[in-house]
XYZ file of C-alpha atoms in Angstrom:
785
model
C 21.310 -52.702 10.806
C 19.570 -55.726 9.300
C 17.207 -55.323 6.381
C 13.552 -55.231 7.302
C 14.087 -53.567 10.704
C 12.369 -50.236 11.357
C 14.643 -47.202 11.473
C 14.617 -44.145 13.763
C 13.760 -42.001 10.747
C 10.505 -43.940 10.210
C 8.978 -44.633 13.638
C 5.795 -46.668 13.656
C 6.032 -47.591 9.950
C 4.402 -50.961 9.269
C 6.603 -53.585 7.609
C 5.593 -54.522 4.079
C 3.149 -57.428 3.772
C 4.857 -60.376 2.130
C 3.737 -61.191 -1.395
C 4.072 -64.885 -0.575
C 1.525 -64.623 2.221
C -0.877 -62.680 0.066
C -0.647 -65.276 -2.704
C -1.308 -68.028 -0.158
C -4.312 -66.131 1.163
C -5.702 -65.731 -2.350
C -5.191 -69.438 -3.090
C -6.865 -70.386 0.207
C -9.839 -68.175 -0.660
C -10.176 -69.814 -4.084
C -10.000 -73.254 -2.465
C -12.742 -72.341 -0.012
C -14.906 -70.994 -2.828
C -14.463 -74.268 -4.707
C -15.320 -76.208 -1.548
C -18.434 -74.088 -1.045
C -19.544 -74.736 -4.629
C -19.054 -78.456 -4.100
C -21.105 -78.223 -0.895
C -23.993 -76.585 -2.749
C -23.935 -79.322 -5.387
C -23.862 -81.969 -2.690
C -26.871 -80.474 -0.924
C -28.770 -80.180 -4.200
C -28.210 -83.877 -4.917
C -29.038 -84.908 -1.366
C -32.261 -82.905 -0.909
C -34.717 -84.185 -3.519
C -38.152 -83.383 -2.187
C -39.877 -81.760 0.692
C -42.377 -83.695 2.796
C -46.064 -82.984 2.365
C -46.087 -81.188 5.730
C -43.678 -78.627 4.360
C -45.929 -78.121 1.295
C -48.986 -77.604 3.515
C -47.078 -75.197 5.663
C -46.066 -73.237 2.546
C -49.712 -73.005 1.400
C -50.807 -71.712 4.801
C -47.991 -69.229 4.894
C -48.746 -68.060 1.349
C -52.387 -67.541 2.129
C -51.749 -65.638 5.339
C -48.967 -63.556 3.845
C -51.043 -62.845 0.731
C -53.957 -61.652 2.849
C -51.664 -59.388 4.822
C -50.004 -57.968 1.717
C -53.365 -57.437 -0.016
C -54.751 -55.475 2.906
C -51.560 -53.524 3.443
C -51.068 -52.660 -0.236
C -54.717 -51.679 -0.669
C -54.450 -49.376 2.321
C -51.187 -47.748 1.206
C -52.164 -47.459 -2.455
C -55.451 -45.971 -1.331
C -53.583 -43.372 0.699
C -51.542 -42.433 -2.394
C -54.722 -42.159 -4.510
C -56.470 -40.012 -1.923
C -53.404 -37.822 -1.516
C -53.170 -37.309 -5.308
C -56.839 -36.295 -5.386
C -56.580 -33.876 -2.432
C -57.180 -30.209 -3.119
C -54.045 -29.275 -1.182
C -51.815 -31.111 -3.684
C -53.373 -29.964 -6.941
C -53.930 -26.411 -5.688
C -50.372 -25.964 -4.425
C -48.902 -27.743 -7.468
C -50.730 -25.377 -9.839
C -49.259 -22.343 -8.071
C -45.421 -22.357 -8.179
C -45.224 -19.844 -5.304
C -46.977 -22.237 -2.928
C -44.888 -25.305 -3.710
C -42.074 -24.490 -1.312
C -44.491 -23.104 1.287
C -46.969 -25.993 1.433
C -45.958 -29.018 -0.635
C -42.368 -29.557 0.493
C -43.077 -29.480 4.258
C -46.257 -31.505 3.732
C -44.553 -34.296 1.738
C -41.516 -34.335 4.047
C -43.901 -34.857 6.975
C -45.733 -37.626 5.093
C -42.466 -39.387 4.224
C -41.409 -39.287 7.860
C -44.800 -40.609 9.019
C -45.088 -43.460 6.491
C -43.226 -46.654 7.244
C -41.778 -48.668 4.358
C -43.068 -46.054 1.858
C -41.684 -42.952 0.172
C -43.435 -40.252 -1.868
C -42.271 -37.807 -4.542
C -44.305 -35.164 -6.380
C -43.542 -34.310 -10.012
C -44.882 -31.606 -12.309
C -46.526 -32.094 -15.703
C -43.089 -32.549 -17.354
C -41.934 -35.175 -14.885
C -39.625 -32.758 -13.024
C -39.170 -33.131 -9.297
C -41.141 -30.717 -7.113
C -41.174 -32.075 -3.550
C -40.729 -35.209 -1.488
C -37.919 -37.757 -1.837
C -35.796 -36.719 -4.864
C -33.711 -39.914 -4.692
C -36.648 -41.924 -6.102
C -35.987 -40.472 -9.558
C -32.440 -41.880 -9.634
C -33.403 -45.554 -9.044
C -33.939 -47.557 -12.279
C -34.315 -44.195 -14.011
C -35.346 -45.385 -17.497
C -38.230 -47.619 -16.362
C -39.438 -45.124 -13.799
C -39.341 -42.294 -16.369
C -41.278 -44.400 -18.905
C -43.911 -45.157 -16.266
C -44.201 -41.441 -15.353
C -44.431 -40.379 -19.017
C -47.163 -42.968 -19.616
C -49.203 -41.665 -16.675
C -48.844 -38.058 -17.866
C -50.055 -39.016 -21.355
C -52.844 -41.441 -20.411
C -53.981 -39.876 -17.136
C -54.442 -43.357 -15.648
C -52.702 -44.516 -12.427
C -50.113 -47.261 -12.923
C -48.303 -49.666 -10.616
C -45.184 -51.619 -11.479
C -42.654 -53.903 -9.864
C -39.100 -52.794 -10.582
C -36.000 -54.763 -9.644
C -33.959 -52.694 -7.235
C -31.728 -53.719 -4.307
C -34.943 -54.422 -2.345
C -38.383 -55.436 -3.588
C -40.482 -52.335 -4.283
C -43.869 -51.621 -5.787
C -43.902 -48.330 -7.706
C -47.201 -46.405 -7.897
C -47.644 -43.450 -10.261
C -50.934 -41.526 -9.881
C -51.890 -38.581 -12.140
C -52.907 -35.289 -10.532
C -55.817 -33.588 -12.232
C -56.737 -29.943 -12.033
C -60.469 -29.177 -12.051
C -60.067 -26.296 -14.473
C -58.028 -28.016 -17.162
C -58.346 -31.416 -18.844
C -54.597 -32.049 -18.804
C -52.601 -33.755 -16.112
C -50.689 -31.164 -14.051
C -48.440 -33.577 -12.217
C -47.710 -37.069 -10.976
C -47.556 -38.375 -7.403
C -44.935 -41.104 -7.335
C -45.032 -43.588 -4.467
C -42.706 -46.473 -3.627
C -43.738 -49.289 -1.249
C -40.955 -51.455 0.150
C -42.459 -54.964 -0.140
C -39.372 -56.596 1.284
C -39.595 -54.546 4.489
C -43.315 -55.370 4.772
C -42.565 -59.073 4.364
C -39.774 -58.933 6.939
C -42.164 -57.336 9.436
C -44.910 -59.931 8.857
C -42.829 -63.139 8.696
C -43.473 -65.652 11.456
C -40.783 -67.883 12.870
C -41.896 -70.795 10.644
C -41.089 -68.781 7.518
C -37.537 -67.849 8.433
C -36.081 -70.787 6.455
C -38.320 -70.286 3.418
C -38.062 -68.204 0.292
C -40.715 -65.601 -0.608
C -41.109 -64.431 -4.212
C -43.608 -61.956 -5.655
C -44.193 -61.522 -9.365
C -45.959 -59.235 -11.828
C -45.867 -60.886 -15.251
C -42.228 -61.218 -16.292
C -40.946 -59.398 -13.208
C -40.047 -61.493 -10.176
C -38.730 -60.122 -6.908
C -37.180 -62.332 -4.246
C -38.379 -60.860 -0.968
C -36.913 -63.515 1.266
C -34.170 -66.109 0.771
C -31.991 -66.816 -2.255
C -33.235 -67.200 -5.808
C -30.521 -69.760 -6.617
C -31.551 -72.456 -4.111
C -33.456 -75.549 -5.239
C -37.164 -75.555 -4.445
C -38.517 -78.515 -2.528
C -42.115 -77.298 -2.183
C -44.034 -74.225 -3.383
C -47.365 -72.484 -2.769
C -48.862 -69.274 -4.218
C -51.533 -66.633 -3.528
C -53.022 -63.674 -5.449
C -52.503 -60.103 -4.232
C -55.051 -57.691 -5.844
C -56.793 -54.443 -5.149
C -60.316 -55.263 -3.998
C -61.982 -52.363 -5.799
C -59.723 -51.813 -8.816
C -58.279 -55.220 -9.646
C -56.460 -53.972 -12.716
C -54.499 -51.515 -10.597
C -52.151 -54.296 -9.572
C -52.316 -58.090 -9.838
C -49.420 -59.790 -8.063
C -48.626 -63.449 -7.493
C -47.045 -64.356 -4.132
C -45.010 -67.571 -3.884
C -43.585 -69.299 -0.801
C -40.840 -71.917 -1.396
C -39.171 -74.471 0.854
C -35.472 -74.611 0.078
C -34.061 -76.837 2.809
C -34.749 -80.356 3.985
C -33.768 -80.531 7.683
C -35.206 -84.013 8.067
C -32.691 -85.732 5.789
C -30.827 -88.541 7.593
C -27.071 -88.522 7.506
C -26.950 -84.835 6.601
C -24.827 -84.032 9.665
C -22.393 -86.862 8.894
C -22.019 -85.738 5.298
C -21.443 -82.147 6.423
C -18.696 -83.182 8.883
C -16.942 -85.348 6.267
C -17.133 -82.624 3.675
C -15.746 -80.052 6.113
C -12.711 -82.212 6.867
C -11.997 -82.728 3.164
C -12.350 -79.002 2.471
C -9.900 -78.040 5.235
C -7.343 -80.586 4.008
C -7.648 -79.278 0.447
C -7.250 -75.655 1.602
C -4.098 -76.456 3.601
C -2.607 -78.303 0.627
C -3.365 -75.374 -1.695
C -1.796 -72.948 0.864
C 1.417 -74.966 0.891
C 1.659 -75.283 -2.898
C 0.998 -71.537 -3.400
C 3.781 -70.673 -0.932
C 6.295 -72.806 -2.830
C 5.579 -71.078 -6.150
C 5.287 -67.521 -4.746
C 8.411 -67.512 -2.538
C 11.076 -66.627 -5.220
C 9.038 -63.744 -6.651
C 8.071 -62.471 -3.198
C 11.658 -62.454 -1.944
C 12.916 -60.366 -4.877
C 10.223 -57.729 -4.326
C 10.874 -57.749 -0.574
C 14.528 -56.861 -1.138
C 13.490 -53.734 -3.079
C 11.004 -52.706 -0.387
C 13.481 -53.328 2.455
C 16.094 -51.076 0.838
C 13.623 -48.168 0.577
C 12.220 -48.646 4.103
C 15.654 -49.010 5.686
C 16.888 -45.776 4.040
C 14.248 -43.392 2.631
C 17.088 -41.278 1.152
C 18.716 -44.207 -0.633
C 20.468 -43.674 -3.917
C 20.492 -45.623 -7.160
C 23.591 -47.539 -6.017
C 21.579 -49.040 -3.115
C 19.101 -50.846 -5.393
C 20.131 -54.566 -5.665
C 21.087 -55.730 -9.132
C 18.599 -58.063 -10.821
C 19.778 -59.374 -14.201
C 16.737 -61.624 -14.713
C 15.145 -59.234 -17.208
C 11.586 -60.050 -16.174
C 9.005 -57.591 -14.825
C 10.659 -57.435 -11.387
C 14.047 -56.727 -12.947
C 12.488 -53.960 -15.059
C 10.870 -52.549 -11.896
C 14.238 -52.438 -10.107
C 15.877 -50.735 -13.080
C 13.057 -48.180 -13.286
C 13.442 -47.485 -9.566
C 17.180 -47.007 -9.986
C 16.611 -44.514 -12.839
C 13.981 -42.652 -10.799
C 16.388 -42.287 -7.869
C 19.107 -41.078 -10.222
C 16.710 -38.478 -11.677
C 15.827 -37.375 -8.144
C 19.507 -36.903 -7.307
C 20.014 -34.779 -10.404
C 16.905 -32.741 -9.622
C 18.075 -32.133 -6.038
C 21.461 -30.983 -7.263
C 19.813 -28.628 -9.735
C 17.547 -27.231 -7.010
C 20.544 -26.728 -4.749
C 22.322 -24.875 -7.520
C 19.293 -22.669 -8.146
C 18.961 -21.975 -4.417
C 22.586 -21.060 -3.757
C 24.093 -19.978 -7.095
C 23.356 -17.242 -9.578
C 21.833 -18.726 -12.713
C 23.367 -16.133 -15.054
C 26.999 -16.103 -13.900
C 27.322 -19.359 -11.929
C 28.656 -17.442 -8.915
C 27.247 -17.700 -5.414
C 24.045 -15.793 -4.897
C 23.516 -13.466 -1.976
C 21.964 -16.170 0.236
C 24.889 -18.569 -0.116
C 27.432 -15.725 0.148
C 25.944 -14.434 3.393
C 26.094 -17.967 4.846
C 29.722 -18.192 3.742
C 30.403 -14.746 5.264
C 28.907 -15.810 8.600
C 31.055 -18.958 8.638
C 34.187 -16.935 7.768
C 33.546 -14.449 10.588
C 33.114 -17.318 13.060
C 36.441 -18.822 11.975
C 38.152 -15.419 12.154
C 36.768 -14.838 15.656
C 38.141 -18.165 16.878
C 41.532 -17.663 15.194
C 41.813 -13.918 15.880
C 42.362 -13.085 12.181
C 40.934 -10.488 9.804
C 38.392 -10.813 6.999
C 38.190 -8.428 4.044
C 34.983 -7.752 2.114
C 35.019 -6.017 -1.280
C 31.819 -4.567 -2.719
C 32.127 -4.117 -6.516
C 29.671 -2.101 -8.604
C 29.961 -1.595 -12.367
C 29.966 1.930 -13.787
C 27.779 2.856 -16.791
C 26.164 -0.595 -16.884
C 22.634 0.831 -17.037
C 23.498 2.728 -20.224
C 24.558 -0.562 -21.868
C 21.292 -2.234 -20.876
C 19.281 0.724 -22.163
C 21.096 1.041 -25.477
C 22.115 -2.524 -26.430
C 19.455 -4.483 -24.554
C 19.449 -6.934 -21.663
C 20.938 -9.723 -23.766
C 24.144 -7.728 -24.227
C 24.040 -6.771 -20.547
C 23.798 -10.438 -19.524
C 26.756 -11.355 -21.732
C 28.759 -8.537 -20.169
C 27.912 -9.696 -16.637
C 29.037 -13.242 -17.445
C 32.362 -11.942 -18.744
C 32.847 -9.705 -15.686
C 32.168 -12.682 -13.407
C 34.711 -14.738 -15.317
C 37.404 -12.048 -15.061
C 36.880 -11.565 -11.323
C 36.908 -15.336 -10.679
C 40.143 -15.770 -12.629
C 41.823 -12.896 -10.797
C 41.130 -14.122 -7.213
C 42.215 -17.263 -5.400
C 40.164 -20.453 -5.304
C 39.698 -20.001 -1.541
C 38.128 -16.559 -2.012
C 34.330 -16.375 -2.298
C 32.837 -14.369 -5.178
C 29.104 -13.697 -5.489
C 26.723 -11.683 -7.580
C 24.297 -9.894 -5.283
C 22.033 -8.791 -8.080
C 22.063 -6.419 -11.033
C 25.643 -5.226 -11.603
C 26.830 -5.694 -7.989
C 29.439 -8.274 -6.958
C 31.001 -9.112 -3.598
C 34.352 -10.705 -2.806
C 35.260 -12.354 0.521
C 38.958 -12.763 1.450
C 39.742 -14.700 4.621
C 43.555 -14.894 4.705
C 45.781 -11.979 3.671
C 48.977 -10.377 4.913
C 47.921 -6.749 5.272
C 45.302 -4.272 4.103
C 47.643 -2.860 1.466
C 47.491 -6.174 -0.377
C 43.694 -6.004 -0.393
C 43.848 -2.446 -1.734
C 46.257 -3.590 -4.472
C 43.805 -6.383 -5.365
C 41.011 -3.802 -5.631
C 43.136 -1.757 -8.064
C 43.892 -4.875 -10.116
C 40.185 -5.777 -10.248
C 39.285 -2.276 -11.436
C 41.900 -2.504 -14.205
C 40.811 -6.017 -15.106
C 37.102 -5.150 -15.244
C 37.755 -1.902 -17.163
C 39.444 -3.633 -20.112
C 37.321 -3.604 -23.314
C 34.769 -6.366 -23.870
C 34.006 -7.805 -27.253
C 30.576 -9.436 -27.461
C 29.477 -12.156 -29.861
C 27.510 -9.540 -31.790
C 30.792 -7.763 -32.577
C 30.138 -4.803 -30.282
C 33.021 -3.573 -28.131
C 32.064 -2.284 -24.696
C 33.959 -0.576 -21.896
C 32.694 -0.334 -18.335
C 34.355 0.768 -15.161
C 34.101 -0.461 -11.612
C 33.856 1.157 -8.200
C 35.034 -0.864 -5.208
C 34.314 -0.450 -1.521
C 36.416 -2.277 1.084
C 35.582 -3.101 4.703
C 37.482 -5.204 7.242
C 36.498 -7.441 10.141
C 36.799 -6.778 13.048
C 38.022 -3.216 12.473
C 34.889 -1.878 10.777
C 32.156 -4.299 11.845
C 31.523 -7.367 14.003
C 28.671 -8.973 12.027
C 28.199 -9.963 8.420
C 25.256 -7.623 7.793
C 27.097 -4.628 9.200
C 30.261 -5.506 7.278
C 28.256 -5.614 4.028
C 26.737 -2.253 4.860
C 30.167 -0.735 5.500
C 31.557 -2.085 2.216
C 28.479 -0.785 0.381
C 28.985 2.651 1.958
C 32.631 2.691 0.874
C 31.639 1.662 -2.656
C 29.087 4.455 -2.804
C 31.777 6.949 -1.762
C 34.131 5.567 -4.421
C 31.462 5.984 -7.088
C 30.835 9.566 -5.982
C 34.515 10.393 -6.341
C 34.530 9.274 -9.977
C 34.541 6.113 -12.062
C 37.276 3.536 -11.537
C 38.096 4.224 -7.877
C 38.141 2.270 -4.647
C 37.615 3.445 -1.106
C 38.351 1.807 2.248
C 35.613 2.285 4.791
C 36.121 4.850 7.524
C 33.605 6.018 10.143
C 33.457 9.410 8.459
C 32.155 7.820 5.247
C 29.210 6.430 7.111
C 28.307 9.857 8.443
C 28.619 11.424 4.989
C 26.340 8.818 3.466
C 23.874 9.115 6.324
C 23.816 12.882 5.917
C 23.269 12.451 2.192
C 20.436 9.967 2.754
C 18.917 12.219 5.401
C 18.998 15.164 2.989
C 17.392 12.997 0.298
C 14.641 11.918 2.721
C 13.985 15.515 3.748
C 13.838 16.584 0.106
C 11.336 13.846 -0.735
C 9.160 14.966 2.164
C 9.413 18.614 1.170
C 8.452 17.841 -2.439
C 5.536 15.605 -1.472
C 4.242 18.207 1.002
C 4.942 21.080 -1.447
C 7.105 22.933 1.071
C 9.418 24.347 -1.592
C 9.251 28.064 -2.331
C 9.323 30.144 -5.501
C 11.177 33.464 -5.660
C 11.115 35.823 -8.631
C 14.076 37.930 -9.843
C 13.520 40.660 -12.460
C 15.290 40.787 -15.805
C 15.752 44.459 -16.846
C 16.398 46.047 -20.215
C 19.632 48.024 -19.865
C 18.641 50.735 -22.329
C 15.748 52.167 -20.309
C 15.553 50.081 -17.081
C 12.208 48.501 -17.951
C 11.419 45.104 -16.414
C 10.829 42.782 -19.359
C 10.542 39.541 -17.473
C 11.170 37.562 -14.312
C 12.983 34.351 -13.611
C 11.281 31.823 -11.296
C 13.817 30.401 -8.822
C 13.177 27.325 -6.669
C 14.244 27.658 -3.017
C 14.136 25.190 -0.120
C 14.112 26.074 3.568
C 14.230 23.126 5.964
C 12.928 23.788 9.511
C 15.980 22.062 11.071
C 18.772 22.555 8.510
C 17.794 26.047 7.447
C 18.161 27.340 3.890
C 19.687 24.794 1.480
C 21.317 26.034 -1.713
C 19.909 24.955 -5.096
C 23.412 23.807 -6.038
C 23.029 21.212 -3.248
C 19.491 19.909 -3.609
C 18.983 20.195 -7.391
C 21.682 17.548 -8.213
C 20.115 15.271 -5.577
C 16.701 15.763 -7.159
C 18.118 14.888 -10.581
C 19.827 11.775 -9.229
C 16.819 10.327 -7.383
C 14.259 11.297 -10.015
C 12.539 14.130 -8.121
C 13.486 16.729 -10.712
C 10.447 15.833 -12.830
C 8.022 16.393 -9.958
C 9.780 19.612 -8.941
C 9.752 20.870 -12.527
C 6.034 20.254 -12.995
C 5.233 21.943 -9.674
C 7.516 24.948 -10.305
C 6.108 25.658 -13.760
C 2.480 25.259 -12.741
C 2.825 27.355 -9.593
C 4.915 30.095 -11.236
C 2.502 30.475 -14.167
C -0.436 30.592 -11.746
C 1.134 33.339 -9.592
C 2.533 35.537 -12.394
C -0.805 35.450 -14.203
C -2.402 37.322 -11.255
C 0.028 40.262 -11.243
C -0.924 43.790 -12.289
C 1.708 44.600 -14.923
C 2.249 48.030 -16.553
C 3.876 46.287 -19.540
C 2.262 43.644 -21.705
C 4.169 40.608 -22.891
C 6.107 40.033 -19.659
C 8.078 36.807 -20.023
C 8.490 34.130 -17.354
C 11.835 32.314 -17.404
C 12.174 28.894 -15.746
C 15.285 26.699 -15.489
C 14.834 23.108 -16.710
C 17.099 20.080 -16.796
C 17.616 17.901 -19.860
C 16.461 14.986 -17.712
C 13.037 16.587 -17.654
C 12.772 16.604 -21.440
C 10.285 13.822 -22.079
C 7.148 13.570 -24.164
C 4.962 14.098 -21.090
C 6.940 17.179 -20.142
C 6.600 18.578 -23.668
C 2.819 18.156 -23.540
C 2.768 19.836 -20.140
C 4.878 22.787 -21.423
C 2.460 23.171 -24.319
C -0.430 23.426 -21.877
C 1.444 25.943 -19.685
C 2.413 27.991 -22.745
C -1.214 28.301 -23.795
C -2.118 29.340 -20.240
C 0.593 32.036 -20.308
C -0.578 33.307 -23.688
C -4.108 33.803 -22.372
C -2.682 35.784 -19.441
C -0.455 37.957 -21.671
C 2.734 36.154 -20.625
C 5.555 34.606 -22.619
C 7.162 31.394 -21.369
C 10.937 30.907 -21.661
C 12.916 27.788 -20.741
C 16.543 28.184 -19.635
C 18.996 25.270 -20.123
C 22.499 25.406 -18.728
C 25.530 25.224 -20.982
C 26.712 22.012 -19.221
C 23.347 20.285 -19.712
C 23.374 21.130 -23.433
C 26.860 19.693 -23.837
C 25.686 16.270 -22.585
C 22.171 16.334 -24.000
C 21.067 13.047 -25.541
C 19.445 12.941 -29.013
C 16.086 12.211 -27.386
C 16.335 15.421 -25.345
C 17.277 17.424 -28.439
C 14.210 16.052 -30.216
C 12.001 17.248 -27.361
C 13.641 20.690 -27.554
C 12.717 20.827 -31.255
C 9.147 19.916 -30.319
C 9.093 22.742 -27.766
C 10.362 25.173 -30.426
C 7.494 24.076 -32.666
C 5.112 24.984 -29.822
C 6.533 28.545 -29.810
C 8.369 28.235 -26.492
C 11.548 30.345 -26.356
C 14.861 28.718 -25.407
C 17.649 30.428 -23.475
C 21.242 29.240 -23.010
C 21.974 29.709 -19.307
C 25.404 30.172 -17.622
C 27.210 30.608 -20.943
C 30.951 30.903 -20.429
C 31.207 28.543 -17.460
C 32.028 25.578 -19.723
C 33.170 24.980 -23.259
C 30.042 24.793 -25.378
C 30.946 24.850 -29.057
C 29.088 26.923 -31.622
C 28.335 23.721 -33.503
C 26.532 22.381 -30.454
C 24.436 25.561 -30.379
C 23.182 24.723 -33.870
C 21.443 21.578 -32.538
C 18.626 23.668 -30.998
C 17.068 26.999 -31.936
C 17.649 29.568 -29.151
C 16.320 33.104 -28.731
C 18.607 34.359 -25.942
C 21.970 33.737 -24.347
C 22.684 34.413 -20.671
C 26.306 35.328 -19.836
C 27.647 33.474 -16.805
C 28.298 35.554 -13.699
C 31.978 34.460 -13.711
C 32.526 36.649 -16.824
C 30.460 39.528 -15.464
C 32.326 39.579 -12.138
C 35.686 40.368 -13.823
C 34.479 43.122 -16.184
C 36.071 45.935 -14.151
C 39.382 44.078 -13.634
C 40.881 44.532 -17.069
C 40.323 45.174 -20.739
C 40.670 41.472 -21.708
C 37.457 40.426 -19.927
C 35.541 43.367 -21.403
C 36.851 42.456 -24.876
C 35.682 38.838 -24.442
C 32.210 39.929 -23.345
C 31.983 42.483 -26.171
C 32.978 39.836 -28.729
C 30.400 37.443 -27.327
C 27.675 40.095 -27.452
C 28.484 41.006 -31.058
C 28.545 37.324 -32.064
C 25.155 36.698 -30.481
C 23.691 39.736 -32.208
C 25.036 38.453 -35.533
C 23.298 35.129 -34.787
C 20.041 36.899 -33.925
C 20.262 36.190 -30.192
C 19.483 38.587 -27.371
C 22.043 38.719 -24.560
C 21.314 38.694 -20.833
C 24.039 39.273 -18.267
C 23.485 37.665 -14.891
C 25.166 38.465 -11.594
C 25.162 42.276 -12.083
C 25.888 43.649 -8.625
C 27.716 46.971 -9.170
C 27.144 50.180 -11.080
C 30.434 49.658 -12.929
C 29.285 46.278 -14.238
C 25.927 47.777 -15.179
C 27.445 50.689 -17.115
C 30.040 48.571 -18.946
C 27.425 46.042 -20.075
C 25.147 48.832 -21.272
C 27.982 50.475 -23.201
C 28.946 47.104 -24.761
C 25.431 46.737 -26.154
C 24.168 44.046 -23.803
C 20.378 43.817 -24.108
C 19.297 42.817 -20.605
C 20.716 42.246 -17.155
C 19.818 40.369 -13.994
C 21.383 40.609 -10.559
C 21.213 42.003 -7.049
C 21.842 45.541 -8.344
C 18.597 45.414 -10.322
C 16.571 43.322 -7.921
C 17.110 40.422 -5.549
C 14.882 37.306 -5.650
C 11.642 37.996 -3.761
C 8.344 36.223 -3.263
C 5.345 36.701 -5.527
C 3.623 39.392 -3.470
C 6.798 41.499 -3.187
C 7.437 41.266 -6.918
C 3.832 42.301 -7.582
C 4.395 45.462 -5.465
C 7.680 46.282 -7.257
C 6.054 46.030 -10.665
C 3.135 48.123 -9.496
C 5.568 50.821 -8.207
C 7.097 51.225 -11.679
C 8.910 48.985 -14.101
C 11.376 51.637 -15.187
C 12.851 52.286 -11.775
C 16.140 50.653 -10.841
C 15.820 48.115 -8.024
C 18.895 48.780 -5.924
C 20.722 45.808 -4.453
C 20.247 44.497 -1.004
C 23.064 43.101 1.105
C 24.598 40.051 -0.591
C 23.725 36.699 0.976
C 25.100 33.179 0.847
C 22.556 32.393 -1.843
C 23.966 34.968 -4.296
């Protein structure tokens, strides 16, 4: 393609105008201007005087035109004076509410009816009220001075002001009969030039008309720069009030058409002018061609290839302005290239780790699946998620978390092949794409190596040493999925299953995993709906004093019955609630509802306590404030509130949770260790929080009648608790043998199906009303026991 030709990418683009031609055009214009100036001088020398006939004609024209202007101006000025003195104007102007109603339409109608005249009404401060507002903008200083003078003196004034066309300005004060001051000014403008144009006869078309008022002269017709061959003048005055305006009208002859040889001189001068212009055109082209050609080369490169690079700009070592322009253009194109590369990197690569981002990885995955489909090969996708990363972010901050992510990305990249694609999908999730491998066992071995590699300790610049694990999910094309989105979903499902089985594991996707995850997600969705619609239930189980069988308290138990799935055990839905953050909402609802229902019971004993299970994840400042409110509510109703925390939860309680437990103790809320004996809670750990009771786990109670060893362990535990000042509750009491042994061992209280199964609020109210000292015999055991 030759330079200068239009390209398909730029259809219809006009070629650049040549600098040479523009310089020639400018030179030709200058030459013609010079020739015109010479022509004017020539005519001035040639035309010396007008004949007497022209002078007589000027006098006649001046007289006739002066008479016409005098009559016309007197009539129009008179209209302005009468309008200023009309009651409509001064009445409406004095009342601001009537200005818009009467004055504006009235003056707009007058301005439309008047030819060659415009009106504007101002108030006593010179502010526009109605009419033509543009009059105030023309020659503003002189007009304002004239208006201010009229307001002060109260005398009408006329003045010629030089504007693009000859105009006579009339300012008339508006008086109000009930005040001596001027209340406004009616400003009128008469276009003298338009009046002259309308009145000129054909014999005045080649003459100049000038009107003057002292030092002000307005050229109403012709040019003020032409030489005058003959002149005549006439006075233009108001017949009744001469001092209102006194203008002098002049008519000038500026041409001499009777001069012999004028046509010959004009023809000769025209020929000389054309020759001079052509010569100047040629000379300008010679001097402008080198500069024009250098600029054209730059323009042609850009037009021929809009996406040109810095290497396409022609070298110009001259060092002048054009050379500097080319160098600046080259640097600008280089900066654009760098900016485009940076944008591409931001669009397709993760800024923190330098790996592919999810957009670029999904494109790469689609391309890999297309290649595998054509070749009939497999593709492996690994979904990697870090374990315990959130704890690092929460404790050491996001800066440490970012450093850790960069190091993880480096380790993964070094462990895989250069042909494998690694990306960071976001947060602590990474994906790995493997296109060519021998068998699935090799991919599984790679997953194990990556887990080991990622799990090695990290030493940050701050000196901290961190350890994280990794869970890996693996999916294969075309075995598990046919599309990239589905393959990612399968790998994510496998990763989720690996994380559920414990830190540092990998799982290969199977169809059963998908069903398990879907069931889990379905259960989570149902639980969210049940919580939001408050479809959970509260059952109450009595806690009985073994010495006399009196009911001392009840434990509020949360139950969930789904219309389709049936009754779902707390051991199933409570961990889900803790994981997805619903435990806080459930805890608030359970406590509020339980306190509300128990407070309405008719109790034969006073001081009945209400026990509620809580999770350490619920222990926040908001929850502590809420417990304080509920505790005060219970106190007013004669209740005592107890919070039960499981042994396992206390073992893993964070310092923040322990601090909230101390705050709850300060509020007078009793604490109970629940399920003691199911784990390995040390006595030292029990010293972290002040407890009032200890509940023996049902696993110890169930084996009481089996042998003496279990009874000895329970007896030792009861004696130890009594030495520590703790009351002991045994849960899971279902037989008379268990009941009698616990009573003989000195256990304070018991809870179980022998003494009363969990029932709703109304049933528990009836049991308490029947008699607290009576034993509540067990019902048939259920799956919820």
